[in-house]
Amino acid sequence: MHEFTPEVEALAAEVLKYSLERLKDDPPLDGPRSAEDLFNEVGNTITAKGLGGHEALAVFTNVLAKACISTDHPRNLAFIPSAPSEYANLFDLVVGASALYGGSWQEGAGAVFAENQAIQWLIDLAGLPATAGGVFVQGGTIGNLSALVVARAEARKKHTPAGRWVIACSAEAHSSIASAANVMDVDILKIPVDSKGKLQGTAVAQAIDTLHSTTNNRVFAVVATSGTTNLGIIDDLKGLGKAAHDRGVWFHVDGAYGLAALCAPSVRADFDGIEMADSFIVDPHKWLFAPYDACALVYRNPEMAKEAHSQHASYLDTLKDDQWSPSDYAINLTRRTRGLPFWFSLAAHGTDAYTEAMEQTLTVAKDAAELVRNHPNLELLCEPELSIVAFTRNGWAAADYQKWSDQLLEDQVGFIPPSSHNGQPILRFAIVNPWTKVSDIQMILDRL
Ligand SMILES: *Cc1c(COP(=O)(O)O)cnc(C)c1O
């Protein structure tokens, strides 16, 4: 069936060389080009006779890949970037080459076993009971949606509200919560944060009680964010967990970015209360040194998730075998064993290396905040709680920020697109890359 011709072997060597050398010697960040521009250079790559592997790879590595910004460049501090370890990236090649089916235990037992051990590390860090379990889904958006679907299924067992189902969260909650509410056709109760940007348990308790006593609507989930995407702020998890559980409401923690730092002793106490979560998510593709795309979705009681998500059909009956099948725990059936690059890197390096890398990024963030504080033209927005450093430039309007950012990328120095806070433009460094040095930060600050 498979033909291992000399051409295939030569191509394999080329692929490996490319993947190993991509980030050597301070490479460029690259950047977007127009579709017209790209077409003028590569033409139509889909042809009747084919380009051949060597040529198609060259088109990709020489042109198309260079029209994509490197998300793992040490001076890409945009949005939440990515910083997969070399081991994780290399093992992604193995995953791609192994034809693994990650939807069921029957087909993917060994791979699912490994994924589950990686998830177990996260469960232990969070302090959830041994009965907890989870699955790697595509991203935080699908993770949040899958968890919230289970939360509502559980609420439906207890209540039949005359009004609407409602998710309670802060105004700073990630856009994916609004997306989930939209898909589920439920409402959102946005509760104001305190002066430090944190959602507090008392505010949530009061808001839920008012809603329940004055309307027919019913809250089925409290969503905490730990930490927020814009500023890295961690909600009052203890207070929110208690407010939710006192009212028989599901407690979900969206830690797509921030919960990665559970492995960092210096900030672990800020996550106290996470052990109360009925579900949580964390994206290894953000701050746990794994490639796209992998979100760890964890449930305190996976049986509830199975009840809500398991698909039933005659052709699937053979899979209802009481084994752990990942497709039962989220909105997915066929799935790539996307947790394996994370597993391999964690297994090979050991968890101490993760703690060390995490603390390194936290230290660079602290140092960056100090440099911003001492910069004559900049104002630090708030002390970084995790690894996001946000600030403003004196005397600049929104257009000035954008112009500066465009030029920074144009000159291949860094990728720092502006964001905003309370309607005011800001700049932010999201530091998730252990290869980002204080000298990288200084290089960027010198241009402000
Ligand atoms: C990034 C992020 C998400 C969405 O995760 P994706 O993997 O991009 O779908 C959700 N919540 C928070 C807090 C995030 O930072």
Short mmCIF file of C-alpha atoms and ligand atoms in Angstrom, two decimals:
data_model
loop_
_atom_site.label_atom_id
_atom_site.label_comp_id
_atom_site.label_asym_id
_atom_site.label_seq_id
_atom_site.Cartn_x
_atom_site.Cartn_y
_atom_site.Cartn_z
CA MET A 1 0.00 0.00 0.00
CA HIS A 2 2.69 2.50 1.06
CA GLU A 3 5.54 3.16 -1.29
CA PHE A 4 8.73 4.31 0.32
CA THR A 5 10.48 5.60 -2.76
CA PRO A 6 13.78 7.50 -2.55
CA GLU A 7 11.70 10.64 -3.25
CA VAL A 8 9.67 10.10 -0.07
CA GLU A 9 12.84 9.65 1.96
CA ALA A 10 14.42 12.77 0.47
CA LEU A 11 11.26 14.72 1.23
CA ALA A 12 11.25 13.45 4.81
CA ALA A 13 14.78 14.75 5.26
CA GLU A 14 13.77 18.14 3.85
CA VAL A 15 10.75 18.36 6.16
CA LEU A 16 12.87 17.52 9.20
CA LYS A 17 15.55 20.03 8.26
CA TYR A 18 12.95 22.76 7.83
CA SER A 19 11.27 22.03 11.16
CA LEU A 20 14.60 22.00 13.01
CA GLU A 21 16.13 25.11 11.47
CA ARG A 22 13.13 27.39 11.34
CA LEU A 23 13.95 29.33 14.49
CA LYS A 24 17.75 29.28 14.38
CA ASP A 25 19.79 32.49 14.57
CA ASP A 26 17.18 35.16 15.40
CA PRO A 27 15.01 34.67 12.30
CA PRO A 28 12.47 37.23 11.05
CA LEU A 29 8.91 37.33 12.37
CA ASP A 30 7.58 37.51 8.80
CA GLY A 31 4.17 39.01 8.11
CA PRO A 32 1.01 39.02 6.02
CA ARG A 33 0.79 39.74 2.27
CA SER A 34 -2.26 40.20 0.09
CA ALA A 35 -3.82 37.23 -1.71
CA GLU A 36 -3.18 39.01 -5.00
CA ASP A 37 0.47 39.45 -4.18
CA LEU A 38 0.81 35.79 -3.21
CA PHE A 39 -0.96 34.66 -6.36
CA ASN A 40 1.39 36.73 -8.46
CA GLU A 41 4.30 34.91 -6.89
CA VAL A 42 3.11 31.28 -6.69
CA GLY A 43 0.20 31.11 -9.15
CA ASN A 44 -2.29 28.27 -8.87
CA THR A 45 -0.60 25.53 -6.86
CA ILE A 46 -3.33 22.97 -7.60
CA THR A 47 -2.56 21.46 -10.99
CA ALA A 48 -3.56 18.34 -12.90
CA LYS A 49 -0.07 16.84 -12.86
CA GLY A 50 0.98 18.08 -9.41
CA LEU A 51 4.06 20.10 -8.45
CA GLY A 52 5.88 17.19 -6.83
CA GLY A 53 6.71 17.09 -3.14
CA HIS A 54 9.99 18.98 -3.37
CA GLU A 55 8.47 21.84 -5.34
CA ALA A 56 5.27 22.08 -3.25
CA LEU A 57 7.37 22.15 -0.06
CA ALA A 58 9.58 24.87 -1.53
CA VAL A 59 6.52 26.97 -2.41
CA PHE A 60 5.39 26.62 1.19
CA THR A 61 8.68 27.23 2.99
CA ASN A 62 9.96 29.98 0.66
CA VAL A 63 6.74 31.93 0.13
CA LEU A 64 3.60 30.87 1.98
CA ALA A 65 5.11 30.22 5.43
CA LYS A 66 6.86 33.60 5.19
CA ALA A 67 3.46 35.24 4.76
CA CYS A 68 2.52 33.95 8.24
CA ILE A 69 3.73 35.64 11.42
CA SER A 70 5.77 33.24 13.58
CA THR A 71 3.70 32.83 16.74
CA ASP A 72 6.66 31.42 18.66
CA HIS A 73 9.13 34.21 17.90
CA PRO A 74 10.60 35.58 21.16
CA ARG A 75 9.43 39.10 20.27
CA ASN A 76 5.94 38.06 19.22
CA LEU A 77 4.09 39.21 22.36
CA ALA A 78 0.72 39.65 20.64
CA PHE A 79 -2.69 38.40 21.81
CA ILE A 80 -1.57 35.23 23.59
CA PRO A 81 1.20 33.77 21.42
CA SER A 82 2.65 30.27 21.59
CA ALA A 83 6.00 28.73 22.45
CA PRO A 84 6.08 25.00 21.81
CA SER A 85 9.18 23.19 23.02
CA GLU A 86 11.32 21.56 20.35
CA TYR A 87 10.32 18.17 21.74
CA ALA A 88 6.63 18.98 21.47
CA ASN A 89 7.04 20.20 17.89
CA LEU A 90 9.06 17.16 16.88
CA PHE A 91 6.55 14.81 18.40
CA ASP A 92 3.80 16.54 16.44
CA LEU A 93 5.53 15.10 13.36
CA VAL A 94 5.24 11.65 14.95
CA VAL A 95 1.55 12.19 15.68
CA GLY A 96 1.01 13.21 12.07
CA ALA A 97 2.91 10.16 10.83
CA SER A 98 1.17 7.62 13.06
CA ALA A 99 -2.44 7.58 11.77
CA LEU A 100 -3.83 7.63 15.29
CA TYR A 101 -7.56 7.87 15.93
CA GLY A 102 -8.13 9.68 19.21
CA GLY A 103 -11.90 9.40 19.50
CA SER A 104 -12.16 6.03 21.21
CA TRP A 105 -10.24 3.80 23.58
CA GLN A 106 -10.82 0.87 21.24
CA GLU A 107 -8.80 2.47 18.45
CA GLY A 108 -6.44 4.76 20.34
CA ALA A 109 -5.88 3.16 23.75
CA GLY A 110 -2.15 3.82 24.04
CA ALA A 111 -2.39 7.39 22.82
CA VAL A 112 -5.42 8.17 25.00
CA PHE A 113 -3.65 6.63 28.00
CA ALA A 114 -0.76 9.06 27.47
CA GLU A 115 -3.07 12.03 26.96
CA ASN A 116 -4.88 11.12 30.16
CA GLN A 117 -1.64 11.08 32.15
CA ALA A 118 -0.86 14.59 30.92
CA ILE A 119 -4.36 15.70 31.92
CA GLN A 120 -3.89 14.00 35.29
CA TRP A 121 -0.91 16.28 35.96
CA LEU A 122 -3.21 19.28 35.48
CA ILE A 123 -5.93 17.70 37.64
CA ASP A 124 -3.44 17.12 40.45
CA LEU A 125 -2.10 20.67 40.20
CA ALA A 126 -5.67 21.97 40.47
CA GLY A 127 -6.44 19.68 43.41
CA LEU A 128 -9.54 18.06 41.93
CA PRO A 129 -10.51 14.60 43.18
CA ALA A 130 -9.19 11.39 41.63
CA THR A 131 -12.52 10.87 39.87
CA ALA A 132 -11.91 13.92 37.66
CA GLY A 133 -11.05 13.45 34.01
CA GLY A 134 -10.93 15.26 30.74
CA VAL A 135 -10.13 15.49 27.07
CA PHE A 136 -7.98 17.60 24.77
CA VAL A 137 -10.24 19.59 22.45
CA GLN A 138 -9.39 21.99 19.65
CA GLY A 139 -9.26 25.18 21.69
CA GLY A 140 -10.62 27.14 24.61
CA THR A 141 -13.66 28.16 22.63
CA ILE A 142 -14.80 24.55 22.14
CA GLY A 143 -13.68 23.70 25.69
CA ASN A 144 -15.82 26.43 27.24
CA LEU A 145 -18.80 25.53 25.06
CA SER A 146 -18.53 21.81 25.83
CA ALA A 147 -18.33 22.47 29.59
CA LEU A 148 -21.25 24.90 29.55
CA VAL A 149 -23.42 22.42 27.64
CA VAL A 150 -22.86 19.93 30.48
CA ALA A 151 -23.60 22.61 33.07
CA ARG A 152 -26.96 23.34 31.46
CA ALA A 153 -27.81 19.65 31.08
CA GLU A 154 -27.28 19.26 34.84
CA ALA A 155 -29.35 22.38 35.61
CA ARG A 156 -32.19 21.06 33.45
CA LYS A 157 -32.45 18.06 35.75
CA LYS A 158 -33.26 20.37 38.67
CA HIS A 159 -35.17 23.28 37.15
CA THR A 160 -37.51 24.18 34.32
CA PRO A 161 -37.36 27.95 34.29
CA ALA A 162 -40.25 29.87 32.76
CA GLY A 163 -37.66 32.38 31.57
CA ARG A 164 -34.18 32.11 30.09
CA TRP A 165 -31.09 30.14 31.09
CA VAL A 166 -28.25 32.46 32.07
CA ILE A 167 -24.43 32.31 32.38
CA ALA A 168 -22.98 34.60 35.07
CA CYS A 169 -19.51 36.01 34.36
CA SER A 170 -17.55 39.25 34.45
CA ALA A 171 -17.47 41.91 31.78
CA GLU A 172 -13.82 40.89 31.28
CA ALA A 173 -14.72 37.26 30.42
CA HIS A 174 -13.32 36.03 27.10
CA SER A 175 -15.34 36.51 23.91
CA SER A 176 -15.77 32.73 23.64
CA ILE A 177 -18.24 32.81 26.54
CA ALA A 178 -20.52 35.12 24.53
CA SER A 179 -19.99 32.82 21.56
CA ALA A 180 -21.03 29.78 23.65
CA ALA A 181 -24.11 31.64 24.92
CA ASN A 182 -25.02 32.46 21.34
CA VAL A 183 -24.64 28.85 20.16
CA MET A 184 -26.62 27.58 23.17
CA ASP A 185 -29.26 30.32 22.87
CA VAL A 186 -28.83 31.39 26.49
CA ASP A 187 -28.29 34.80 28.09
CA ILE A 188 -25.29 36.29 29.84
CA LEU A 189 -25.34 38.16 33.12
CA LYS A 190 -22.29 40.42 33.09
CA ILE A 191 -21.27 41.35 36.60
CA PRO A 192 -19.00 44.35 37.26
CA VAL A 193 -15.45 43.68 38.47
CA ASP A 194 -13.84 45.41 41.46
CA SER A 195 -11.28 48.20 41.23
CA LYS A 196 -8.54 45.63 40.56
CA GLY A 197 -10.45 44.07 37.67
CA LYS A 198 -11.42 40.96 39.64
CA LEU A 199 -14.87 39.44 39.75
CA GLN A 200 -15.73 38.94 43.43
CA GLY A 201 -17.91 36.25 45.00
CA THR A 202 -20.06 38.73 46.90
CA ALA A 203 -20.92 40.64 43.71
CA VAL A 204 -21.83 37.40 41.95
CA ALA A 205 -23.93 36.12 44.86
CA GLN A 206 -25.88 39.37 44.95
CA ALA A 207 -26.36 39.54 41.18
CA ILE A 208 -27.65 35.94 41.00
CA ASP A 209 -30.02 36.42 43.95
CA THR A 210 -31.43 39.60 42.43
CA LEU A 211 -31.91 37.91 39.06
CA HIS A 212 -33.64 34.89 40.60
CA SER A 213 -35.92 36.99 42.82
CA THR A 214 -36.93 39.53 40.17
CA THR A 215 -37.19 37.46 36.96
CA ASN A 216 -38.06 33.96 35.77
CA ASN A 217 -34.54 33.56 34.43
CA ARG A 218 -32.14 31.14 36.05
CA VAL A 219 -28.34 31.04 36.25
CA PHE A 220 -26.97 27.59 35.34
CA ALA A 221 -23.24 28.41 35.44
CA VAL A 222 -20.84 30.84 37.04
CA VAL A 223 -17.79 31.34 34.83
CA ALA A 224 -14.62 32.60 36.48
CA THR A 225 -11.70 33.81 34.39
CA SER A 226 -8.18 33.01 35.58
CA GLY A 227 -6.60 35.11 34.14
CA THR A 228 -8.13 37.49 31.75
CA THR A 229 -6.82 37.62 28.20
CA ASN A 230 -6.25 41.36 28.13
CA LEU A 231 -4.54 41.93 31.50
CA GLY A 232 -3.98 38.49 33.05
CA ILE A 233 -6.21 39.15 36.07
CA ILE A 234 -7.42 36.22 38.16
CA ASP A 235 -10.99 36.35 39.50
CA ASP A 236 -11.75 35.52 43.14
CA LEU A 237 -12.01 31.77 42.54
CA LYS A 238 -12.78 30.89 46.16
CA GLY A 239 -15.57 33.43 46.41
CA LEU A 240 -17.03 32.56 43.02
CA GLY A 241 -16.93 28.83 43.73
CA LYS A 242 -18.77 29.35 47.00
CA ALA A 243 -21.34 31.73 45.47
CA ALA A 244 -22.06 29.15 42.77
CA HIS A 245 -22.18 26.08 44.98
CA ASP A 246 -24.28 27.74 47.72
CA ARG A 247 -26.90 28.18 44.98
CA GLY A 248 -26.54 24.75 43.40
CA VAL A 249 -24.95 26.33 40.31
CA TRP A 250 -22.13 24.85 38.18
CA PHE A 251 -18.72 26.50 38.66
CA HIS A 252 -16.60 26.68 35.49
CA VAL A 253 -13.12 28.21 35.41
CA ASP A 254 -11.85 29.56 32.10
CA GLY A 255 -8.10 29.34 32.49
CA ALA A 256 -7.25 29.02 28.80
CA TYR A 257 -4.26 31.28 29.30
CA GLY A 258 -3.66 31.63 33.03
CA LEU A 259 -4.24 28.21 34.59
CA ALA A 260 -0.96 27.10 33.00
CA ALA A 261 0.70 28.88 35.91
CA LEU A 262 -0.74 26.34 38.36
CA CYS A 263 2.70 24.74 38.05
CA ALA A 264 4.46 27.92 39.25
CA PRO A 265 4.84 27.98 43.06
CA SER A 266 5.29 31.77 43.08
CA VAL A 267 1.68 32.37 41.95
CA ARG A 268 -0.05 29.11 42.90
CA ALA A 269 -1.91 30.66 45.85
CA ASP A 270 -3.64 33.12 43.50
CA PHE A 271 -5.56 30.15 42.08
CA ASP A 272 -6.91 28.97 45.44
CA GLY A 273 -10.51 27.93 44.90
CA ILE A 274 -9.75 26.17 41.61
CA GLU A 275 -10.23 22.90 43.53
CA MET A 276 -13.94 23.78 43.73
CA ALA A 277 -14.36 23.83 39.92
CA ASP A 278 -16.95 21.56 38.33
CA SER A 279 -15.01 22.06 35.12
CA PHE A 280 -12.02 24.04 33.91
CA ILE A 281 -10.02 24.58 30.76
CA VAL A 282 -6.39 25.39 30.05
CA ASP A 283 -4.76 25.64 26.61
CA PRO A 284 -1.33 23.96 26.42
CA HIS A 285 -0.98 25.78 23.07
CA LYS A 286 -0.87 29.08 24.94
CA TRP A 287 1.46 28.93 27.94
CA LEU A 288 2.33 25.24 28.32
CA PHE A 289 4.82 24.96 25.49
CA ALA A 290 2.72 22.81 23.14
CA PRO A 291 1.87 23.41 19.47
CA TYR A 292 -1.60 24.27 18.14
CA ASP A 293 -4.16 23.15 18.78
CA ALA A 294 -4.80 21.75 22.22
CA CYS A 295 -7.12 22.74 25.04
CA ALA A 296 -7.33 20.53 28.12
CA LEU A 297 -10.97 20.36 29.25
CA VAL A 298 -11.41 18.85 32.71
CA TYR A 299 -14.56 17.80 34.58
CA ARG A 300 -14.90 17.06 38.28
CA ASN A 301 -17.47 14.42 37.35
CA PRO A 302 -16.84 13.14 33.83
CA GLU A 303 -19.96 10.92 33.96
CA MET A 304 -22.08 14.04 33.64
CA ALA A 305 -20.13 15.08 30.55
CA LYS A 306 -20.54 11.63 29.03
CA GLU A 307 -24.28 11.80 29.53
CA ALA A 308 -24.45 15.15 27.75
CA HIS A 309 -21.96 14.53 24.94
CA SER A 310 -21.80 10.83 24.05
CA GLN A 311 -23.10 10.25 20.52
CA HIS A 312 -25.43 7.34 19.87
CA ALA A 313 -25.89 5.43 16.61
CA SER A 314 -25.99 1.81 15.47
CA TYR A 315 -22.52 2.11 13.96
CA LEU A 316 -21.16 3.41 17.30
CA ASP A 317 -22.76 0.74 19.52
CA THR A 318 -19.56 -1.29 19.60
CA LEU A 319 -17.85 1.64 21.34
CA LYS A 320 -20.24 1.67 24.31
CA ASP A 321 -17.87 -0.58 26.20
CA ASP A 322 -17.27 1.31 29.46
CA GLN A 323 -13.81 2.28 28.26
CA TRP A 324 -12.62 5.90 28.36
CA SER A 325 -13.41 7.30 24.92
CA PRO A 326 -12.45 10.97 24.54
CA SER A 327 -15.25 11.63 22.07
CA ASP A 328 -17.73 11.12 24.93
CA TYR A 329 -16.59 14.19 26.82
CA ALA A 330 -16.92 17.14 24.42
CA ILE A 331 -18.47 18.28 21.18
CA ASN A 332 -16.37 16.02 18.98
CA LEU A 333 -16.24 12.50 17.56
CA THR A 334 -13.26 11.94 15.28
CA ARG A 335 -10.32 13.62 16.89
CA ARG A 336 -6.59 14.04 16.43
CA THR A 337 -4.62 12.94 19.50
CA ARG A 338 -3.73 16.57 19.93
CA GLY A 339 -2.63 16.16 23.52
CA LEU A 340 0.31 13.95 22.57
CA PRO A 341 2.90 16.63 21.72
CA PHE A 342 2.22 18.11 25.17
CA TRP A 343 2.44 14.66 26.76
CA PHE A 344 5.73 13.81 25.04
CA SER A 345 7.42 17.05 26.03
CA LEU A 346 6.15 16.75 29.61
CA ALA A 347 7.19 13.08 29.84
CA ALA A 348 10.63 13.73 28.32
CA HIS A 349 11.54 16.92 30.20
CA GLY A 350 9.76 16.23 33.48
CA THR A 351 7.45 18.56 35.36
CA ASP A 352 10.31 20.46 37.08
CA ALA A 353 11.34 21.82 33.69
CA TYR A 354 7.81 23.16 33.24
CA THR A 355 7.89 24.88 36.61
CA GLU A 356 11.24 26.42 35.74
CA ALA A 357 10.11 27.64 32.30
CA MET A 358 6.92 29.06 33.79
CA GLU A 359 8.80 30.93 36.53
CA GLN A 360 11.20 32.24 33.89
CA THR A 361 8.35 33.86 31.93
CA LEU A 362 6.88 35.29 35.15
CA THR A 363 10.26 36.80 36.04
CA VAL A 364 10.69 38.36 32.62
CA ALA A 365 7.18 39.83 32.95
CA LYS A 366 8.10 41.36 36.32
CA ASP A 367 11.32 42.77 34.88
CA ALA A 368 9.40 44.14 31.89
CA ALA A 369 6.94 45.88 34.23
CA GLU A 370 9.87 47.47 36.04
CA LEU A 371 11.36 48.71 32.77
CA VAL A 372 7.98 50.18 31.77
CA ARG A 373 7.62 51.87 35.17
CA ASN A 374 11.02 53.51 34.76
CA HIS A 375 10.45 54.55 31.14
CA PRO A 376 9.96 58.33 30.77
CA ASN A 377 7.15 58.05 28.18
CA LEU A 378 5.17 55.09 29.53
CA GLU A 379 2.59 54.43 32.26
CA LEU A 380 2.17 50.90 33.61
CA LEU A 381 -1.56 50.09 33.70
CA CYS A 382 -1.33 47.67 36.63
CA GLU A 383 1.16 45.34 38.29
CA PRO A 384 1.18 42.11 36.27
CA GLU A 385 -0.53 39.34 38.22
CA LEU A 386 0.66 36.76 35.70
CA SER A 387 2.73 37.39 32.57
CA ILE A 388 0.81 40.15 30.78
CA VAL A 389 2.33 43.62 31.03
CA ALA A 390 -0.03 46.41 29.91
CA PHE A 391 0.80 50.08 29.57
CA THR A 392 0.06 53.33 27.77
CA ARG A 393 2.32 55.78 25.91
CA ASN A 394 2.00 59.40 27.04
CA GLY A 395 0.44 61.68 24.45
CA TRP A 396 -0.55 59.01 21.95
CA ALA A 397 -3.96 58.53 20.31
CA ALA A 398 -5.20 55.20 18.91
CA ALA A 399 -3.78 55.93 15.45
CA ASP A 400 -0.31 56.52 16.91
CA TYR A 401 -0.33 53.11 18.61
CA GLN A 402 -1.37 51.39 15.38
CA LYS A 403 1.27 53.22 13.36
CA TRP A 404 3.99 52.31 15.85
CA SER A 405 2.88 48.67 15.89
CA ASP A 406 2.77 48.43 12.09
CA GLN A 407 6.27 49.86 11.86
CA LEU A 408 7.57 47.49 14.55
CA LEU A 409 6.47 44.51 12.45
CA GLU A 410 7.56 46.13 9.20
CA ASP A 411 11.06 46.45 10.69
CA GLN A 412 10.84 42.85 11.95
CA VAL A 413 11.60 43.93 15.51
CA GLY A 414 8.45 42.59 17.16
CA PHE A 415 4.73 41.95 16.92
CA ILE A 416 2.79 44.02 19.48
CA PRO A 417 -0.63 45.04 18.14
CA PRO A 418 -2.49 47.58 20.30
CA SER A 419 -5.43 46.58 22.50
CA SER A 420 -7.71 48.75 24.62
CA HIS A 421 -8.83 49.00 28.22
CA ASN A 422 -11.91 50.95 29.33
CA GLY A 423 -12.07 52.42 25.84
CA GLN A 424 -8.47 53.70 25.94
CA PRO A 425 -5.78 52.30 23.63
CA ILE A 426 -3.05 50.30 25.37
CA LEU A 427 -0.06 48.19 24.50
CA ARG A 428 0.45 44.82 26.11
CA PHE A 429 3.20 42.23 26.24
CA ALA A 430 1.90 38.67 26.65
CA ILE A 431 5.01 36.78 27.74
CA VAL A 432 4.59 33.01 27.39
CA ASN A 433 7.89 32.24 25.71
CA PRO A 434 10.88 31.13 27.82
CA TRP A 435 13.13 32.37 25.00
CA THR A 436 11.89 35.94 25.42
CA LYS A 437 14.74 37.77 27.18
CA VAL A 438 14.73 41.08 29.02
CA SER A 439 16.95 42.31 26.16
CA ASP A 440 14.08 41.54 23.73
CA ILE A 441 11.76 43.67 25.88
CA GLN A 442 14.34 46.46 26.03
CA MET A 443 14.72 46.42 22.25
CA ILE A 444 10.99 47.06 21.91
CA LEU A 445 10.82 49.68 24.68
CA ASP A 446 13.68 51.61 23.04
CA ARG A 447 11.28 52.40 20.20
CA LEU A 448 8.73 54.06 22.51
C1 LIG B 1 -7.63 32.30 24.36
C2 LIG B 1 -8.72 32.25 25.34
C3 LIG B 1 -9.89 31.52 25.07
C4 LIG B 1 -10.15 30.87 23.75
O1 LIG B 1 -9.26 29.85 23.49
P1 LIG B 1 -8.98 29.38 21.98
O2 LIG B 1 -8.02 28.27 22.16
O3 LIG B 1 -8.40 30.57 21.26
O4 LIG B 1 -10.29 28.96 21.40
C5 LIG B 1 -10.83 31.43 26.07
N1 LIG B 1 -10.65 32.03 27.25
C6 LIG B 1 -9.54 32.76 27.54
C7 LIG B 1 -9.42 33.39 28.88
C8 LIG B 1 -8.54 32.90 26.58
O5 LIG B 1 -7.46 33.63 26.87
#
